[in-house]
């Protein structure tokens, strides 16, 4: 897994910047992502998870041409389960329901996680496969691979505990077969660099403000004039959006010792 991690990092750090001279970069306004989580502690460090998240795109504020619920452009509900084989390895799955405009998307996912100490820090690696199923007519359902790495440290301050953390995630579309009619795609379609500060207020309550820099990578179509002459050639497009988030988590311990559990960050 460490070799896979190194390969993805080299690809996103060196290959993508090398193409910037031929890339159109578009920066959008801030997105706001509040999320509420409920975690049920199971034997060992296993858990059941329910999350509810809203996404507000500030560029759309003040416009009435989109369907909004409670002021959010997109709503997501996720249920998940994770089983720990030992202190370092765990496996699990999630099922997400995304509602936007007048259609929805189902996203089942299976994941493998590894955590290990690196000096005074903890290194986390999360590899997953997900499949999208959209209710929108003509939408393309696809399988994506996600790799996320993070570094964190827990600092005890009396009854409080602080959890500074930095994570990086890359997503690519997985296809076993490719036809000539398939659209061109970038090797990496999405990345996210996220910094956060988790605060353990009580053993059953966490609050985590965070900020992220997210980029979608695609190919733009050529633009022509009325005579069919190319005005802007087709090329790479990087769509960037900064995100400000807040996650609150309630944990039902069911008599379990919170100190003995290996509780994950709020970004599961």
CSV table of C-alpha atoms in Angstrom, one decimal:
chain,number,residue,atom,x,y,z
A,1,UNK,CA,0.0,0.0,0.0
A,2,UNK,CA,2.9,2.4,0.7
A,3,UNK,CA,4.2,1.9,-2.9
A,4,UNK,CA,0.7,2.6,-4.2
A,5,UNK,CA,0.5,5.7,-2.1
A,6,UNK,CA,3.9,6.9,-3.4
A,7,UNK,CA,2.9,6.3,-7.0
A,8,UNK,CA,-0.4,8.4,-6.6
A,9,UNK,CA,1.5,11.2,-4.9
A,10,UNK,CA,4.1,11.4,-7.6
A,11,UNK,CA,1.4,11.3,-10.3
A,12,UNK,CA,-0.6,14.2,-8.8
A,13,UNK,CA,2.4,16.3,-7.7
A,14,UNK,CA,4.6,16.0,-10.8
A,15,UNK,CA,2.5,14.9,-13.8
A,16,UNK,CA,-0.5,17.2,-13.3
A,17,UNK,CA,1.5,20.4,-12.7
A,18,UNK,CA,3.7,19.6,-15.7
A,19,UNK,CA,0.6,20.1,-17.9
A,20,UNK,CA,-0.5,23.4,-16.5
A,21,UNK,CA,0.8,25.4,-19.5
A,22,UNK,CA,-2.0,23.8,-21.5
A,23,UNK,CA,-4.6,23.8,-18.7
A,24,UNK,CA,-7.5,26.2,-18.1
A,25,UNK,CA,-8.0,26.8,-14.4
A,26,UNK,CA,-11.3,28.0,-13.1
A,27,UNK,CA,-11.8,29.0,-9.4
A,28,UNK,CA,-15.3,29.0,-7.9
A,29,UNK,CA,-16.6,30.4,-4.7
A,30,UNK,CA,-16.6,28.8,-1.3
A,31,UNK,CA,-18.7,25.8,-0.5
A,32,UNK,CA,-20.1,25.2,3.0
A,33,UNK,CA,-20.4,21.6,4.2
A,34,UNK,CA,-22.0,21.2,7.7
A,35,UNK,CA,-22.4,17.5,8.8
A,36,UNK,CA,-23.9,15.8,11.8
A,37,UNK,CA,-22.7,12.2,12.7
A,38,UNK,CA,-24.1,9.5,15.0
A,39,UNK,CA,-21.7,6.7,15.9
A,40,UNK,CA,-22.7,3.5,17.7
A,41,UNK,CA,-19.8,1.7,19.4
A,42,UNK,CA,-19.7,-2.0,18.9
A,43,UNK,CA,-17.4,-4.7,20.5
A,44,UNK,CA,-13.8,-3.9,20.0
A,45,UNK,CA,-13.4,-0.7,18.0
A,46,UNK,CA,-16.1,-1.6,15.5
A,47,UNK,CA,-18.8,0.9,14.9
A,48,UNK,CA,-22.0,1.7,13.0
A,49,UNK,CA,-22.3,5.2,11.5
A,50,UNK,CA,-25.0,7.5,10.3
A,51,UNK,CA,-24.1,10.9,8.8
A,52,UNK,CA,-26.3,13.8,7.4
A,53,UNK,CA,-24.5,16.5,5.4
A,54,UNK,CA,-25.6,19.6,3.5
A,55,UNK,CA,-23.6,21.3,0.8
A,56,UNK,CA,-24.1,25.0,0.0
A,57,UNK,CA,-22.4,26.5,-3.1
A,58,UNK,CA,-22.1,30.3,-2.3
A,59,UNK,CA,-21.9,31.1,-6.0
A,60,UNK,CA,-25.5,30.1,-6.3
A,61,UNK,CA,-26.8,32.2,-3.4
A,62,UNK,CA,-29.4,34.7,-4.4
A,63,UNK,CA,-30.5,32.7,-7.5
A,64,UNK,CA,-33.7,30.8,-7.7
A,65,UNK,CA,-33.1,28.5,-10.6
A,66,UNK,CA,-32.0,25.6,-8.5
A,67,UNK,CA,-34.0,23.2,-6.3
A,68,UNK,CA,-32.9,23.8,-2.7
A,69,UNK,CA,-33.9,22.1,0.5
A,70,UNK,CA,-33.1,23.9,3.8
A,71,UNK,CA,-30.8,26.2,1.8
A,72,UNK,CA,-28.6,23.4,0.5
A,73,UNK,CA,-27.7,22.6,-3.1
A,74,UNK,CA,-26.9,19.0,-2.3
A,75,UNK,CA,-27.9,16.8,0.6
A,76,UNK,CA,-26.2,13.5,1.5
A,77,UNK,CA,-27.1,10.7,4.0
A,78,UNK,CA,-24.6,7.9,4.6
A,79,UNK,CA,-24.7,4.8,6.7
A,80,UNK,CA,-21.6,2.7,7.3
A,81,UNK,CA,-20.0,-0.1,9.2
A,82,UNK,CA,-16.3,-0.8,9.9
A,83,UNK,CA,-14.6,-3.9,11.5
A,84,UNK,CA,-11.1,-3.8,13.0
A,85,UNK,CA,-9.0,-6.8,12.5
A,86,UNK,CA,-6.3,-5.4,14.8
A,87,UNK,CA,-4.9,-2.0,15.8
A,88,UNK,CA,-3.7,-1.3,12.3
A,89,UNK,CA,-6.1,-2.9,9.8
A,90,UNK,CA,-9.8,-2.5,9.3
A,91,UNK,CA,-12.4,-3.1,6.6
A,92,UNK,CA,-15.8,-1.7,6.1
A,93,UNK,CA,-18.5,-0.4,3.8
A,94,UNK,CA,-20.8,2.6,3.3
A,95,UNK,CA,-23.9,3.4,1.4
A,96,UNK,CA,-24.5,7.1,0.5
A,97,UNK,CA,-27.8,8.7,-0.7
A,98,UNK,CA,-27.2,12.0,-2.5
A,99,UNK,CA,-30.1,14.3,-3.3
A,100,UNK,CA,-29.6,17.2,-5.7
A,101,UNK,CA,-32.0,19.2,-7.9
A,102,UNK,CA,-34.8,16.7,-8.8
A,103,UNK,CA,-32.7,13.5,-8.9
A,104,UNK,CA,-30.7,11.3,-6.6
A,105,UNK,CA,-27.5,9.2,-6.6
A,106,UNK,CA,-26.8,6.0,-4.7
A,107,UNK,CA,-23.1,5.3,-3.8
A,108,UNK,CA,-22.2,2.0,-2.3
A,109,UNK,CA,-18.6,1.7,-1.2
A,110,UNK,CA,-16.2,-0.9,0.2
A,111,UNK,CA,-13.0,0.3,2.0
A,112,UNK,CA,-9.7,-1.0,3.4
A,113,UNK,CA,-7.9,1.1,6.0
A,114,UNK,CA,-4.4,1.0,7.5
A,115,UNK,CA,-3.1,3.1,10.4
A,116,UNK,CA,0.5,3.1,11.8
A,117,UNK,CA,2.7,5.3,14.0
A,118,UNK,CA,5.3,7.5,12.2
A,119,UNK,CA,7.3,9.1,15.0
A,120,UNK,CA,5.0,11.2,17.2
A,121,UNK,CA,2.3,11.1,14.4
A,122,UNK,CA,-0.2,8.6,13.1
A,123,UNK,CA,-0.3,7.8,9.4
A,124,UNK,CA,-3.6,6.7,8.0
A,125,UNK,CA,-4.2,5.2,4.5
A,126,UNK,CA,-7.7,4.5,3.2
A,127,UNK,CA,-8.3,2.8,-0.1
A,128,UNK,CA,-11.9,2.2,-1.4
A,129,UNK,CA,-14.0,1.3,-4.4
A,130,UNK,CA,-17.4,3.0,-5.0
A,131,UNK,CA,-20.1,2.7,-7.6
A,132,UNK,CA,-22.5,5.5,-8.6
A,133,UNK,CA,-26.1,4.8,-9.5
A,134,UNK,CA,-28.0,7.9,-10.7
A,135,UNK,CA,-31.7,8.4,-11.2
A,136,UNK,CA,-31.0,11.1,-13.8
A,137,UNK,CA,-31.8,10.1,-17.4
A,138,UNK,CA,-28.7,9.8,-19.5
A,139,UNK,CA,-26.3,9.9,-16.5
A,140,UNK,CA,-23.2,7.7,-16.7
A,141,UNK,CA,-22.9,5.3,-13.7
A,142,UNK,CA,-19.2,4.5,-13.0
A,143,UNK,CA,-16.8,2.9,-10.6
A,144,UNK,CA,-14.3,5.0,-8.8
A,145,UNK,CA,-11.2,4.2,-6.8
A,146,UNK,CA,-10.3,6.5,-3.9
A,147,UNK,CA,-7.0,6.7,-2.0
A,148,UNK,CA,-6.7,9.0,1.0
A,149,UNK,CA,-3.7,9.5,3.2
A,150,UNK,CA,-3.5,11.6,6.4
A,151,UNK,CA,-1.2,12.5,9.3
A,152,UNK,CA,-2.6,13.4,12.7
A,153,UNK,CA,-1.7,13.8,16.3
A,154,UNK,CA,-3.9,13.7,19.5
A,155,UNK,CA,-3.0,16.3,22.1
A,156,UNK,CA,-4.5,16.0,25.6
A,157,UNK,CA,-5.4,19.3,27.3
A,158,UNK,CA,-7.1,18.5,30.6
A,159,UNK,CA,-10.6,17.2,29.8
A,160,UNK,CA,-10.2,18.3,26.2
A,161,UNK,CA,-8.3,16.6,23.4
A,162,UNK,CA,-7.2,18.4,20.2
A,163,UNK,CA,-6.7,16.4,17.0
A,164,UNK,CA,-4.8,18.4,14.3
A,165,UNK,CA,-4.9,16.5,11.0
A,166,UNK,CA,-3.9,16.9,7.4
A,167,UNK,CA,-5.3,14.7,4.6
A,168,UNK,CA,-4.9,14.3,0.9
A,169,UNK,CA,-7.3,12.3,-1.4
A,170,UNK,CA,-7.2,11.4,-5.1
A,171,UNK,CA,-10.0,9.8,-7.1
A,172,UNK,CA,-9.8,8.0,-10.5
A,173,UNK,CA,-12.3,6.3,-12.7
A,174,UNK,CA,-11.9,2.5,-12.9
A,175,UNK,CA,-12.7,0.8,-16.3
A,176,UNK,CA,-11.9,-2.7,-17.3
A,177,UNK,CA,-12.8,-2.1,-20.9
A,178,UNK,CA,-12.7,1.1,-23.0
A,179,UNK,CA,-14.6,1.8,-26.2
A,180,UNK,CA,-13.9,4.4,-28.9
A,181,UNK,CA,-17.1,6.2,-28.0
A,182,UNK,CA,-16.0,6.7,-24.3
A,183,UNK,CA,-15.2,10.4,-23.5
A,184,UNK,CA,-11.6,11.3,-22.8
A,185,UNK,CA,-10.7,11.5,-19.1
A,186,UNK,CA,-7.8,12.7,-17.1
A,187,UNK,CA,-5.9,10.0,-15.1
A,188,UNK,CA,-6.9,11.6,-11.8
A,189,UNK,CA,-10.4,13.2,-11.9
A,190,UNK,CA,-10.5,14.7,-8.4
A,191,UNK,CA,-8.2,15.7,-5.5
A,192,UNK,CA,-8.8,17.2,-2.1
A,193,UNK,CA,-6.3,18.7,0.3
A,194,UNK,CA,-7.9,19.1,3.8
A,195,UNK,CA,-6.7,20.5,7.1
A,196,UNK,CA,-8.7,20.2,10.3
A,197,UNK,CA,-8.6,20.6,14.0
A,198,UNK,CA,-10.7,18.0,15.8
A,199,UNK,CA,-11.8,18.9,19.4
A,200,UNK,CA,-12.9,16.1,21.8
A,201,UNK,CA,-15.2,18.0,24.1
A,202,UNK,CA,-16.5,14.9,25.9
A,203,UNK,CA,-15.9,11.2,25.4
A,204,UNK,CA,-19.2,11.1,23.5
A,205,UNK,CA,-19.0,14.4,21.6
A,206,UNK,CA,-16.5,15.7,19.0
A,207,UNK,CA,-16.5,19.0,17.0
A,208,UNK,CA,-14.2,19.4,13.9
A,209,UNK,CA,-13.9,22.6,11.9
A,210,UNK,CA,-12.0,22.1,8.6
A,211,UNK,CA,-11.0,23.7,5.4
A,212,UNK,CA,-10.2,22.1,2.0
A,213,UNK,CA,-8.9,22.8,-1.4
A,214,UNK,CA,-10.7,20.6,-4.0
A,215,UNK,CA,-10.0,20.2,-7.7
A,216,UNK,CA,-12.0,18.4,-10.4
A,217,UNK,CA,-9.9,17.5,-13.5
A,218,UNK,CA,-11.6,17.2,-16.9
A,219,UNK,CA,-11.3,17.9,-20.6
A,220,UNK,CA,-13.1,20.9,-22.1
A,221,UNK,CA,-14.7,20.8,-25.5
A,222,UNK,CA,-13.5,23.0,-28.3
A,223,UNK,CA,-15.4,26.2,-28.9
A,224,UNK,CA,-16.1,27.4,-32.5
A,225,UNK,CA,-17.7,30.4,-34.1
A,226,UNK,CA,-20.7,30.5,-36.5
A,227,UNK,CA,-18.5,29.4,-39.4
A,228,UNK,CA,-17.1,26.4,-37.5
A,229,UNK,CA,-13.7,27.9,-36.9
A,230,UNK,CA,-12.1,26.9,-33.6
A,231,UNK,CA,-11.9,29.8,-31.2
A,232,UNK,CA,-10.8,28.0,-28.1
A,233,UNK,CA,-9.3,24.5,-28.7
A,234,UNK,CA,-10.2,21.5,-26.5
A,235,UNK,CA,-7.9,21.1,-23.5
A,236,UNK,CA,-7.5,20.3,-19.9
A,237,UNK,CA,-9.8,22.1,-17.4
A,238,UNK,CA,-9.1,22.3,-13.6
A,239,UNK,CA,-12.1,23.4,-11.6
A,240,UNK,CA,-11.1,24.5,-8.2
A,241,UNK,CA,-13.4,25.1,-5.2
A,242,UNK,CA,-12.4,26.0,-1.6
A,243,UNK,CA,-14.6,24.3,1.1
A,244,UNK,CA,-15.3,25.3,4.7
A,245,UNK,CA,-16.8,22.5,6.8
A,246,UNK,CA,-17.9,21.7,10.3
A,247,UNK,CA,-18.5,18.1,11.6
A,248,UNK,CA,-20.1,17.3,14.9
A,249,UNK,CA,-20.1,13.6,16.1
A,250,UNK,CA,-22.2,12.0,18.9
A,251,UNK,CA,-20.9,8.6,20.1
A,252,UNK,CA,-23.1,6.1,21.9
A,253,UNK,CA,-20.6,4.0,23.9
A,254,UNK,CA,-23.1,1.4,25.3
A,255,UNK,CA,-20.9,1.0,28.4
A,256,UNK,CA,-17.6,0.8,26.4
A,257,UNK,CA,-14.5,2.5,27.6
A,258,UNK,CA,-13.8,5.4,25.3
A,259,UNK,CA,-10.1,5.4,26.1
A,260,UNK,CA,-9.8,1.7,25.0
A,261,UNK,CA,-11.5,2.3,21.6
A,262,UNK,CA,-9.6,3.3,18.5
A,263,UNK,CA,-11.9,6.0,17.4
A,264,UNK,CA,-11.3,7.5,13.9
A,265,UNK,CA,-11.3,11.2,13.0
A,266,UNK,CA,-14.7,12.6,12.0
A,267,UNK,CA,-13.6,12.3,8.3
A,268,UNK,CA,-14.3,8.6,8.2
